[in-house]
Amino acid sequence: MSKKKRIGIIGGGISGTALGFNLSLYDDADVTLFEKGRIGCGTTAKSAGTVCLFDDSLNNRYWDVRLYGFETYLKMERERKGSAGFDKTGTLVCATSEKEVDRIKAGIALAESAGYTGEYITDKARIKQILPMLNTDTILGAGYTADDGYFDGTMISNTFAQKMEANGGTILRGADVTEIVIENGTAKGVKTADGDRYDFDVVVDCTGPWSRFTGEMAGLDVPIWHTKAEAFFVVPPEKHLDYVFPILKFPAFYALRAGNNIFICKSHLSMNLDDPMHAGQWDPDRLPEREGTDDYFIDFLFHQFEKNVPGLTDAGLNSSWLSYRAETRDFLPIVGDTPVKNYLLATGYGGNGVIEAPAVSRDLAKYIMRGESTLLLEEWAFSRLLKDKGE
Ligand SMILES: Cc1cc2nc3c(=O)[nH]c(=O)nc-3n(C[C@H](O)[C@H](O)[C@H](O)COP(=O)(O)OP(=O)(O)OC[C@H]3O[C@@H](n4cnc5c(N)ncnc54)[C@H](O)[C@@H]3O)c2cc1C
């Protein structure tokens, strides 16, 4: 019998568990995942989990990545209801410029090509039927689909983890990786806080915002910044909405229903990595479970309400939280090989990890097991960021 390839994954968020599951589909893979807390307890737990058929979060160039993610979760949900935590609210994407109109219309065409519904609406009365509290004076029109919605990243991670274990993979929960063993410039394994050493042929770092620190264990400067994801839950003045509040997307912010409340957050692409209020390099272990948000963001979002969603201006603040999105300079993830042999990354998913993890993990697992790369892996390789630095 041929020897199995031993792969160690650090991190049990959506990145690590999706990769673990995809690797476990190869019968010559021996996969072990290390999660220092609980599965899906990191950034993934704080995610809005939107996977919209067309919005601006991920360029239409990567539309297949979006579709693959969406359909992976729909199938998961069909296999066992609730296993992806799908809430089918639909999405309303508001266009504030002609460029946005073109992008939305292209997105609708792509969605229709895959068999989903989508329409670009300029009739303001019809837009208000979908979301009565919207101010339609500030928009040119809106793209609408009833087919998508948001998922629960933690549920998805746990479902991937269960599937991985059912396929023979191992998950070590509460296992804090404190050292990456490097010999002659090659990753050989990891050590955990309890002193145990595990040997691997390949180590994949899936620690999201922690990868700055785990990267250092491998002697690597992982070029990610933490953008502040400040999420606020507001209570609409009517308290109980008698219509389905869709995911609402504006270029600068988005909103979605969360029970009887509305979740709002500044969009990740509107974050400026050079603005210390927006981004920095911080320690994710110091993030509080709840609150920790800045007044700047709530002021900014309420200003957006006044202008665009006046029906929410009198909303009360229910709760809030702060999390870090691990972003690269081009807001695309870092996937695959690094300058340290056999130490790979699947990190920097920023504000799109739920959308991107299924397609990336499918391709990365094939690369690890068969050495076959894909266009996606080539475009999202670590080497592109070295080029940016002129190396
Ligand atoms: C407010 C908010 C809204 C978002 N909305 C969306 C959205 O609508 N759509 C979308 O696609 N994405 C969204 N995202 C982004 C998405 O949630 C992230 O891209 C994704 O969750 C990142 O997953 P990850 O697995 O890379 O990182 P994480 O979920 O942070 O997982 C990393 C894991 O590594 C573990 N770890 C760290 N160090 C170690 C160690 N030394 N040893 C062992 N384990 C370790 C941590 O405990 C953690 O569980 C949002 C994010 C936020 C914060």
Short mmCIF file of C-alpha atoms and ligand atoms in Angstrom, two decimals:
data_model
loop_
_atom_site.label_atom_id
_atom_site.label_comp_id
_atom_site.label_asym_id
_atom_site.label_seq_id
_atom_site.Cartn_x
_atom_site.Cartn_y
_atom_site.Cartn_z
CA MET A 1 0.00 0.00 0.00
CA SER A 2 1.37 3.42 -0.94
CA LYS A 3 2.24 5.78 1.90
CA LYS A 4 -0.37 8.41 2.73
CA LYS A 5 0.47 12.10 2.52
CA ARG A 6 0.37 13.63 6.00
CA ILE A 7 -1.14 17.10 6.06
CA GLY A 8 -1.42 19.29 9.15
CA ILE A 9 -3.93 22.15 9.07
CA ILE A 10 -3.68 24.96 11.63
CA GLY A 11 -7.04 26.66 12.29
CA GLY A 12 -10.60 25.35 12.35
CA GLY A 13 -12.51 28.29 10.84
CA ILE A 14 -14.22 28.07 7.50
CA SER A 15 -10.84 28.02 5.73
CA GLY A 16 -9.35 25.11 7.69
CA THR A 17 -12.49 22.99 7.86
CA ALA A 18 -13.35 23.41 4.16
CA LEU A 19 -9.79 22.41 3.29
CA GLY A 20 -9.84 19.51 5.75
CA PHE A 21 -13.05 18.21 4.22
CA ASN A 22 -11.74 18.51 0.65
CA LEU A 23 -8.48 16.76 1.55
CA SER A 24 -10.37 13.96 3.31
CA LEU A 25 -11.97 13.08 -0.03
CA TYR A 26 -8.57 11.73 -1.20
CA ASP A 27 -7.96 8.22 0.09
CA ASP A 28 -4.19 8.81 0.17
CA ALA A 29 -4.51 11.87 2.44
CA ASP A 30 -3.92 11.66 6.18
CA VAL A 31 -5.32 14.95 7.53
CA THR A 32 -5.04 16.40 11.02
CA LEU A 33 -6.58 19.75 11.92
CA PHE A 34 -5.52 21.77 14.99
CA GLU A 35 -7.97 24.27 16.45
CA LYS A 36 -6.99 26.08 19.62
CA GLY A 37 -10.56 26.96 20.53
CA ARG A 38 -13.79 25.56 19.13
CA ILE A 39 -14.55 24.88 15.48
CA GLY A 40 -15.68 28.07 13.77
CA CYS A 41 -15.07 30.25 16.84
CA GLY A 42 -12.84 32.91 15.22
CA THR A 43 -13.69 35.42 12.52
CA THR A 44 -16.09 32.86 11.11
CA ALA A 45 -18.32 33.14 14.19
CA LYS A 46 -18.66 36.90 13.69
CA SER A 47 -19.37 36.74 9.98
CA ALA A 48 -22.53 37.99 8.31
CA GLY A 49 -22.29 34.92 6.07
CA THR A 50 -23.79 36.57 3.03
CA VAL A 51 -23.24 34.78 -0.26
CA CYS A 52 -25.10 37.01 -2.67
CA LEU A 53 -25.49 36.04 -6.29
CA PHE A 54 -24.44 39.51 -7.37
CA ASP A 55 -22.95 42.25 -5.25
CA ASP A 56 -19.66 44.09 -5.27
CA SER A 57 -17.91 42.07 -2.53
CA LEU A 58 -16.04 39.94 -5.07
CA ASN A 59 -15.25 41.03 -8.60
CA ASN A 60 -17.34 39.39 -11.35
CA ARG A 61 -14.05 37.99 -12.66
CA TYR A 62 -14.40 35.40 -9.86
CA TRP A 63 -18.08 34.76 -10.34
CA ASP A 64 -17.56 31.00 -10.56
CA VAL A 65 -15.97 31.08 -7.11
CA ARG A 66 -19.09 32.80 -5.79
CA LEU A 67 -21.43 30.33 -7.50
CA TYR A 68 -19.46 27.31 -6.31
CA GLY A 69 -19.59 28.58 -2.74
CA PHE A 70 -23.31 29.32 -2.92
CA GLU A 71 -24.21 25.94 -4.42
CA THR A 72 -21.94 24.04 -2.01
CA TYR A 73 -23.93 25.49 0.89
CA LEU A 74 -27.30 24.98 -0.78
CA LYS A 75 -26.44 21.28 -1.21
CA MET A 76 -25.26 21.10 2.39
CA GLU A 77 -28.54 22.62 3.51
CA ARG A 78 -30.49 20.16 1.34
CA GLU A 79 -28.60 17.20 2.85
CA ARG A 80 -29.46 18.32 6.37
CA LYS A 81 -31.64 21.32 7.04
CA GLY A 82 -29.84 23.91 9.15
CA SER A 83 -26.37 22.48 8.49
CA ALA A 84 -25.41 25.63 6.58
CA GLY A 85 -27.85 27.91 8.46
CA PHE A 86 -29.39 29.28 5.27
CA ASP A 87 -31.81 32.19 5.57
CA LYS A 88 -33.25 32.88 2.13
CA THR A 89 -34.00 36.60 2.28
CA GLY A 90 -32.93 37.63 -1.20
CA THR A 91 -30.65 40.59 -1.89
CA LEU A 92 -31.22 44.16 -3.01
CA VAL A 93 -28.06 45.77 -4.43
CA CYS A 94 -28.39 49.53 -4.78
CA ALA A 95 -26.67 51.35 -7.63
CA THR A 96 -25.31 54.79 -6.85
CA SER A 97 -23.32 55.26 -10.08
CA GLU A 98 -23.50 54.18 -13.73
CA LYS A 99 -20.47 51.95 -13.16
CA GLU A 100 -22.43 50.15 -10.44
CA VAL A 101 -25.41 49.77 -12.80
CA ASP A 102 -23.19 47.99 -15.34
CA ARG A 103 -21.63 45.76 -12.72
CA ILE A 104 -25.01 44.79 -11.27
CA LYS A 105 -26.47 44.07 -14.71
CA ALA A 106 -23.50 41.83 -15.55
CA GLY A 107 -24.01 40.04 -12.24
CA ILE A 108 -27.68 39.50 -13.04
CA ALA A 109 -26.77 38.05 -16.44
CA LEU A 110 -24.33 35.65 -14.76
CA ALA A 111 -26.91 34.63 -12.17
CA GLU A 112 -29.53 34.03 -14.86
CA SER A 113 -27.02 32.01 -16.86
CA ALA A 114 -26.74 29.68 -13.85
CA GLY A 115 -30.54 29.36 -13.62
CA TYR A 116 -31.26 31.90 -10.89
CA THR A 117 -33.56 34.89 -11.06
CA GLY A 118 -32.41 38.47 -11.09
CA GLU A 119 -33.78 41.78 -12.24
CA TYR A 120 -32.54 45.33 -12.48
CA ILE A 121 -35.29 47.63 -11.24
CA THR A 122 -35.59 51.34 -11.96
CA ASP A 123 -39.23 51.65 -10.93
CA LYS A 124 -38.79 53.30 -7.52
CA ALA A 125 -42.23 52.25 -6.30
CA ARG A 126 -41.35 48.62 -6.98
CA ILE A 127 -38.01 49.00 -5.12
CA LYS A 128 -39.92 50.43 -2.17
CA GLN A 129 -42.26 47.43 -2.23
CA ILE A 130 -39.22 45.23 -1.62
CA LEU A 131 -37.76 47.49 1.08
CA PRO A 132 -40.27 50.14 2.22
CA MET A 133 -37.82 51.96 4.51
CA LEU A 134 -35.41 52.80 1.67
CA ASN A 135 -34.87 56.32 0.31
CA THR A 136 -34.95 55.71 -3.44
CA ASP A 137 -33.96 59.32 -4.26
CA THR A 138 -30.27 58.56 -3.71
CA ILE A 139 -30.10 55.56 -6.05
CA LEU A 140 -30.29 55.05 -9.79
CA GLY A 141 -31.89 51.65 -9.46
CA ALA A 142 -31.34 48.31 -7.77
CA GLY A 143 -30.57 44.72 -8.66
CA TYR A 144 -32.81 42.21 -6.92
CA THR A 145 -32.91 38.48 -6.54
CA ALA A 146 -35.12 36.48 -4.20
CA ASP A 147 -32.93 33.38 -4.56
CA ASP A 148 -29.99 34.02 -2.24
CA GLY A 149 -29.46 35.00 1.37
CA TYR A 150 -27.01 34.47 4.16
CA PHE A 151 -25.53 31.41 5.83
CA ASP A 152 -24.06 30.62 9.23
CA GLY A 153 -20.27 30.29 9.00
CA THR A 154 -19.96 28.42 12.28
CA MET A 155 -22.62 25.88 11.27
CA ILE A 156 -20.88 25.38 7.93
CA SER A 157 -17.49 24.92 9.61
CA ASN A 158 -18.94 22.31 11.97
CA THR A 159 -20.61 20.51 9.07
CA PHE A 160 -17.33 20.44 7.12
CA ALA A 161 -15.58 19.22 10.28
CA GLN A 162 -18.10 16.41 10.77
CA LYS A 163 -17.75 15.33 7.15
CA MET A 164 -13.96 15.41 7.43
CA GLU A 165 -14.04 13.21 10.54
CA ALA A 166 -16.54 10.84 8.90
CA ASN A 167 -14.01 10.45 6.07
CA GLY A 168 -11.25 9.49 8.54
CA GLY A 169 -9.69 12.92 9.19
CA THR A 170 -8.58 13.89 12.70
CA ILE A 171 -9.53 17.09 14.50
CA LEU A 172 -7.67 18.12 17.63
CA ARG A 173 -9.85 20.65 19.44
CA GLY A 174 -8.29 22.91 22.05
CA ALA A 175 -4.89 22.25 20.41
CA ASP A 176 -2.84 25.44 20.31
CA VAL A 177 -0.01 25.27 17.77
CA THR A 178 2.94 27.07 19.36
CA GLU A 179 5.72 26.08 16.96
CA ILE A 180 6.09 25.21 13.32
CA VAL A 181 9.04 22.86 12.97
CA ILE A 182 11.31 24.06 10.18
CA GLU A 183 14.39 22.08 9.15
CA ASN A 184 16.63 23.22 6.30
CA GLY A 185 14.03 25.74 5.16
CA THR A 186 11.30 23.08 5.00
CA ALA A 187 8.25 22.69 7.24
CA LYS A 188 8.37 19.30 8.95
CA GLY A 189 5.54 19.51 11.46
CA VAL A 190 4.11 21.42 14.38
CA LYS A 191 4.34 21.46 18.16
CA THR A 192 1.41 22.24 20.42
CA ALA A 193 1.20 24.04 23.76
CA ASP A 194 1.15 20.73 25.62
CA GLY A 195 4.60 19.89 24.20
CA ASP A 196 3.58 17.26 21.64
CA ARG A 197 5.23 17.17 18.23
CA TYR A 198 3.40 16.09 15.07
CA ASP A 199 5.27 15.34 11.84
CA PHE A 200 3.76 16.26 8.46
CA ASP A 201 4.66 16.31 4.79
CA VAL A 202 2.73 19.57 4.38
CA VAL A 203 1.56 22.18 6.91
CA VAL A 204 -1.26 24.51 5.85
CA ASP A 205 -1.83 27.68 7.83
CA CYS A 206 -5.54 28.54 7.88
CA THR A 207 -5.51 30.86 10.86
CA GLY A 208 -7.03 33.96 9.25
CA PRO A 209 -6.13 37.05 11.30
CA TRP A 210 -3.76 34.96 13.45
CA SER A 211 -1.61 34.06 10.42
CA ARG A 212 0.59 37.11 11.08
CA PHE A 213 1.68 35.33 14.25
CA THR A 214 1.70 31.73 13.04
CA GLY A 215 3.57 32.94 9.94
CA GLU A 216 6.29 34.29 12.22
CA MET A 217 6.65 30.77 13.65
CA ALA A 218 7.68 29.74 10.14
CA GLY A 219 9.95 32.79 9.78
CA LEU A 220 7.55 34.38 7.30
CA ASP A 221 6.12 37.87 7.12
CA VAL A 222 2.53 37.16 6.07
CA PRO A 223 1.33 40.39 4.40
CA ILE A 224 -2.10 40.76 5.93
CA TRP A 225 -3.70 43.69 7.69
CA HIS A 226 -6.63 43.52 10.07
CA THR A 227 -9.53 45.64 8.98
CA LYS A 228 -12.01 46.44 11.70
CA ALA A 229 -15.29 44.67 11.09
CA GLU A 230 -17.58 46.56 13.43
CA ALA A 231 -21.04 45.07 13.37
CA PHE A 232 -24.08 46.66 14.96
CA PHE A 233 -27.45 45.10 15.67
CA VAL A 234 -30.19 47.67 15.60
CA VAL A 235 -33.86 47.35 16.50
CA PRO A 236 -36.09 48.75 13.76
CA PRO A 237 -38.60 51.33 15.04
CA GLU A 238 -41.53 49.03 14.07
CA LYS A 239 -39.87 46.23 16.11
CA HIS A 240 -41.57 43.48 14.07
CA LEU A 241 -41.18 43.86 10.31
CA ASP A 242 -44.12 42.52 8.37
CA TYR A 243 -42.04 41.84 5.27
CA VAL A 244 -38.82 39.96 4.52
CA PHE A 245 -35.94 42.40 4.98
CA PRO A 246 -33.53 41.48 2.18
CA ILE A 247 -29.76 41.73 2.36
CA LEU A 248 -29.27 45.38 1.50
CA LYS A 249 -26.06 46.31 -0.25
CA PHE A 250 -24.67 49.79 -0.75
CA PRO A 251 -21.04 50.31 -1.81
CA ALA A 252 -20.11 51.56 1.68
CA PHE A 253 -22.25 49.35 3.94
CA TYR A 254 -24.64 46.44 4.06
CA ALA A 255 -27.52 45.34 6.24
CA LEU A 256 -29.45 42.12 6.80
CA ARG A 257 -32.05 40.81 9.15
CA ALA A 258 -30.99 39.03 12.31
CA GLY A 259 -34.14 37.76 13.98
CA ASN A 260 -36.20 40.88 14.62
CA ASN A 261 -33.11 43.10 14.50
CA ILE A 262 -31.03 44.42 11.63
CA PHE A 263 -27.30 43.70 11.36
CA ILE A 264 -25.23 46.47 9.77
CA CYS A 265 -21.56 46.65 8.91
CA LYS A 266 -19.21 48.80 6.84
CA SER A 267 -18.30 46.96 3.67
CA HIS A 268 -14.84 45.46 3.57
CA LEU A 269 -13.90 47.06 0.26
CA SER A 270 -14.54 50.51 1.73
CA MET A 271 -11.78 49.98 4.29
CA ASN A 272 -8.53 51.87 3.84
CA LEU A 273 -5.53 49.81 4.91
CA ASP A 274 -3.53 53.01 5.47
CA ASP A 275 -6.09 54.57 7.81
CA PRO A 276 -5.31 53.54 11.42
CA MET A 277 -9.01 53.88 12.28
CA HIS A 278 -9.83 51.26 9.64
CA ALA A 279 -6.87 48.91 9.69
CA GLY A 280 -3.76 47.83 11.53
CA GLN A 281 -1.94 44.77 12.77
CA TRP A 282 -3.40 43.76 16.07
CA ASP A 283 -3.64 40.67 18.26
CA PRO A 284 -6.93 38.83 17.59
CA ASP A 285 -6.65 37.08 20.97
CA ARG A 286 -7.40 40.44 22.59
CA LEU A 287 -10.72 40.88 20.81
CA PRO A 288 -13.63 41.04 23.27
CA GLU A 289 -16.58 38.65 22.74
CA ARG A 290 -18.96 41.60 22.50
CA GLU A 291 -18.72 45.38 21.98
CA GLY A 292 -15.28 47.02 21.57
CA THR A 293 -16.57 49.08 18.64
CA ASP A 294 -15.60 52.67 17.83
CA ASP A 295 -18.02 55.61 17.88
CA TYR A 296 -16.73 56.59 14.43
CA PHE A 297 -18.33 53.52 12.85
CA ILE A 298 -21.72 53.82 14.47
CA ASP A 299 -21.79 57.53 13.54
CA PHE A 300 -20.84 56.64 9.99
CA LEU A 301 -23.54 53.98 9.74
CA PHE A 302 -26.27 56.12 11.24
CA HIS A 303 -25.32 58.83 8.76
CA GLN A 304 -25.78 56.23 6.00
CA PHE A 305 -29.21 55.39 7.42
CA GLU A 306 -30.26 59.03 7.42
CA LYS A 307 -29.30 59.33 3.79
CA ASN A 308 -30.29 55.94 2.41
CA VAL A 309 -32.54 54.04 4.82
CA PRO A 310 -34.40 56.74 6.75
CA GLY A 311 -36.79 54.11 8.11
CA LEU A 312 -33.94 52.95 10.35
CA THR A 313 -32.86 56.39 11.60
CA ASP A 314 -34.78 55.97 14.83
CA ALA A 315 -33.57 52.41 15.35
CA GLY A 316 -32.21 51.58 18.78
CA LEU A 317 -28.84 49.93 19.24
CA ASN A 318 -29.25 46.39 20.54
CA SER A 319 -25.65 45.10 20.58
CA SER A 320 -22.39 45.28 18.67
CA TRP A 321 -19.15 43.45 18.16
CA LEU A 322 -15.72 43.95 16.71
CA SER A 323 -13.79 41.46 14.67
CA TYR A 324 -10.78 41.55 12.36
CA ARG A 325 -10.94 40.74 8.67
CA ALA A 326 -7.54 39.51 7.46
CA GLU A 327 -6.97 41.46 4.25
CA THR A 328 -4.15 41.67 1.76
CA ARG A 329 -3.33 44.85 -0.17
CA ASP A 330 -5.43 43.68 -3.14
CA PHE A 331 -8.28 42.31 -0.94
CA LEU A 332 -7.81 38.80 -2.34
CA PRO A 333 -6.69 35.80 -0.30
CA ILE A 334 -3.25 34.16 -0.16
CA VAL A 335 -3.42 30.53 -1.18
CA GLY A 336 -0.81 27.83 -1.69
CA ASP A 337 2.98 27.75 -1.59
CA THR A 338 5.11 30.22 0.34
CA PRO A 339 8.86 30.84 0.33
CA VAL A 340 9.05 28.20 3.12
CA LYS A 341 8.88 24.78 1.49
CA ASN A 342 5.88 22.68 2.51
CA TYR A 343 4.40 25.53 4.56
CA LEU A 344 1.29 26.65 2.67
CA LEU A 345 -1.24 29.36 3.38
CA ALA A 346 -5.00 29.58 2.94
CA THR A 347 -5.55 32.92 4.61
CA GLY A 348 -6.34 36.58 3.95
CA TYR A 349 -9.94 35.83 3.04
CA GLY A 350 -10.87 39.27 4.38
CA GLY A 351 -14.57 39.96 3.95
CA ASN A 352 -15.22 37.06 1.57
CA GLY A 353 -14.16 33.87 3.34
CA VAL A 354 -17.61 32.30 3.33
CA ILE A 355 -17.96 32.92 -0.39
CA GLU A 356 -14.45 31.84 -1.34
CA ALA A 357 -13.50 28.94 0.94
CA PRO A 358 -15.27 26.12 -0.97
CA ALA A 359 -13.70 26.80 -4.39
CA VAL A 360 -10.27 27.63 -2.97
CA SER A 361 -10.26 24.52 -0.77
CA ARG A 362 -11.34 22.27 -3.63
CA ASP A 363 -8.45 23.54 -5.77
CA LEU A 364 -5.90 23.64 -2.98
CA ALA A 365 -6.67 20.06 -1.93
CA LYS A 366 -6.10 18.89 -5.52
CA TYR A 367 -2.85 20.83 -5.67
CA ILE A 368 -1.60 19.35 -2.41
CA MET A 369 -2.59 15.81 -3.36
CA ARG A 370 -1.85 15.75 -7.09
CA GLY A 371 0.43 18.74 -7.71
CA GLU A 372 -2.07 20.17 -10.23
CA SER A 373 -2.53 23.92 -9.94
CA THR A 374 -5.47 25.96 -11.23
CA LEU A 375 -5.89 29.46 -12.61
CA LEU A 376 -7.47 30.50 -9.33
CA LEU A 377 -4.50 29.28 -7.30
CA GLU A 378 -2.13 31.02 -9.67
CA GLU A 379 -3.97 34.34 -9.36
CA TRP A 380 -4.21 34.13 -5.58
CA ALA A 381 -0.66 32.88 -5.00
CA PHE A 382 1.66 34.37 -2.36
CA SER A 383 4.16 35.19 -5.13
CA ARG A 384 1.93 38.03 -6.48
CA LEU A 385 2.45 39.91 -3.23
CA LEU A 386 6.22 39.49 -3.41
CA LYS A 387 6.08 41.04 -6.88
CA ASP A 388 4.19 44.01 -5.39
CA LYS A 389 7.07 44.46 -2.97
CA GLY A 390 9.51 44.29 -5.86
CA GLU A 391 11.02 40.98 -4.66
C1 LIG B 1 -18.47 41.20 10.67
C2 LIG B 1 -18.03 40.31 9.54
C3 LIG B 1 -18.86 40.11 8.47
C4 LIG B 1 -18.47 39.27 7.43
N1 LIG B 1 -19.34 39.03 6.42
C5 LIG B 1 -19.01 38.15 5.43
C6 LIG B 1 -19.93 37.84 4.42
O1 LIG B 1 -21.04 38.36 4.41
N2 LIG B 1 -19.57 36.96 3.45
C7 LIG B 1 -18.34 36.38 3.45
O2 LIG B 1 -18.04 35.59 2.54
N3 LIG B 1 -17.43 36.64 4.42
C8 LIG B 1 -17.74 37.52 5.40
N4 LIG B 1 -16.85 37.81 6.37
C9 LIG B 1 -15.51 37.26 6.25
C10 LIG B 1 -15.41 35.83 6.73
O3 LIG B 1 -16.13 35.68 7.91
C11 LIG B 1 -13.93 35.49 6.93
O4 LIG B 1 -13.22 35.73 5.73
C12 LIG B 1 -13.74 34.03 7.32
O5 LIG B 1 -14.57 33.69 8.41
C13 LIG B 1 -12.29 33.78 7.68
O6 LIG B 1 -12.19 32.43 8.03
P1 LIG B 1 -10.81 31.80 8.44
O7 LIG B 1 -11.04 30.37 8.63
O8 LIG B 1 -9.77 32.25 7.48
O9 LIG B 1 -10.43 32.52 9.82
P2 LIG B 1 -11.04 32.28 11.30
O10 LIG B 1 -12.49 32.01 11.26
O11 LIG B 1 -10.58 33.42 12.12
O12 LIG B 1 -10.34 30.94 11.77
C14 LIG B 1 -9.01 30.89 12.19
C15 LIG B 1 -8.96 29.85 13.30
O13 LIG B 1 -7.60 29.60 13.63
C16 LIG B 1 -7.54 29.31 14.99
N5 LIG B 1 -6.15 29.49 15.42
C17 LIG B 1 -5.44 30.64 15.41
N6 LIG B 1 -4.18 30.44 15.84
C18 LIG B 1 -4.09 29.11 16.13
C19 LIG B 1 -3.05 28.29 16.62
N7 LIG B 1 -1.84 28.80 16.91
N8 LIG B 1 -3.29 26.96 16.81
C20 LIG B 1 -4.52 26.44 16.52
N9 LIG B 1 -5.54 27.19 16.06
C21 LIG B 1 -5.34 28.50 15.86
C22 LIG B 1 -8.51 30.31 15.61
O14 LIG B 1 -8.94 29.90 16.89
C23 LIG B 1 -9.62 30.33 14.59
O15 LIG B 1 -10.67 29.44 14.90
C24 LIG B 1 -17.19 38.64 7.44
C25 LIG B 1 -16.35 38.84 8.53
C26 LIG B 1 -16.76 39.66 9.57
C27 LIG B 1 -15.84 39.80 10.75
#
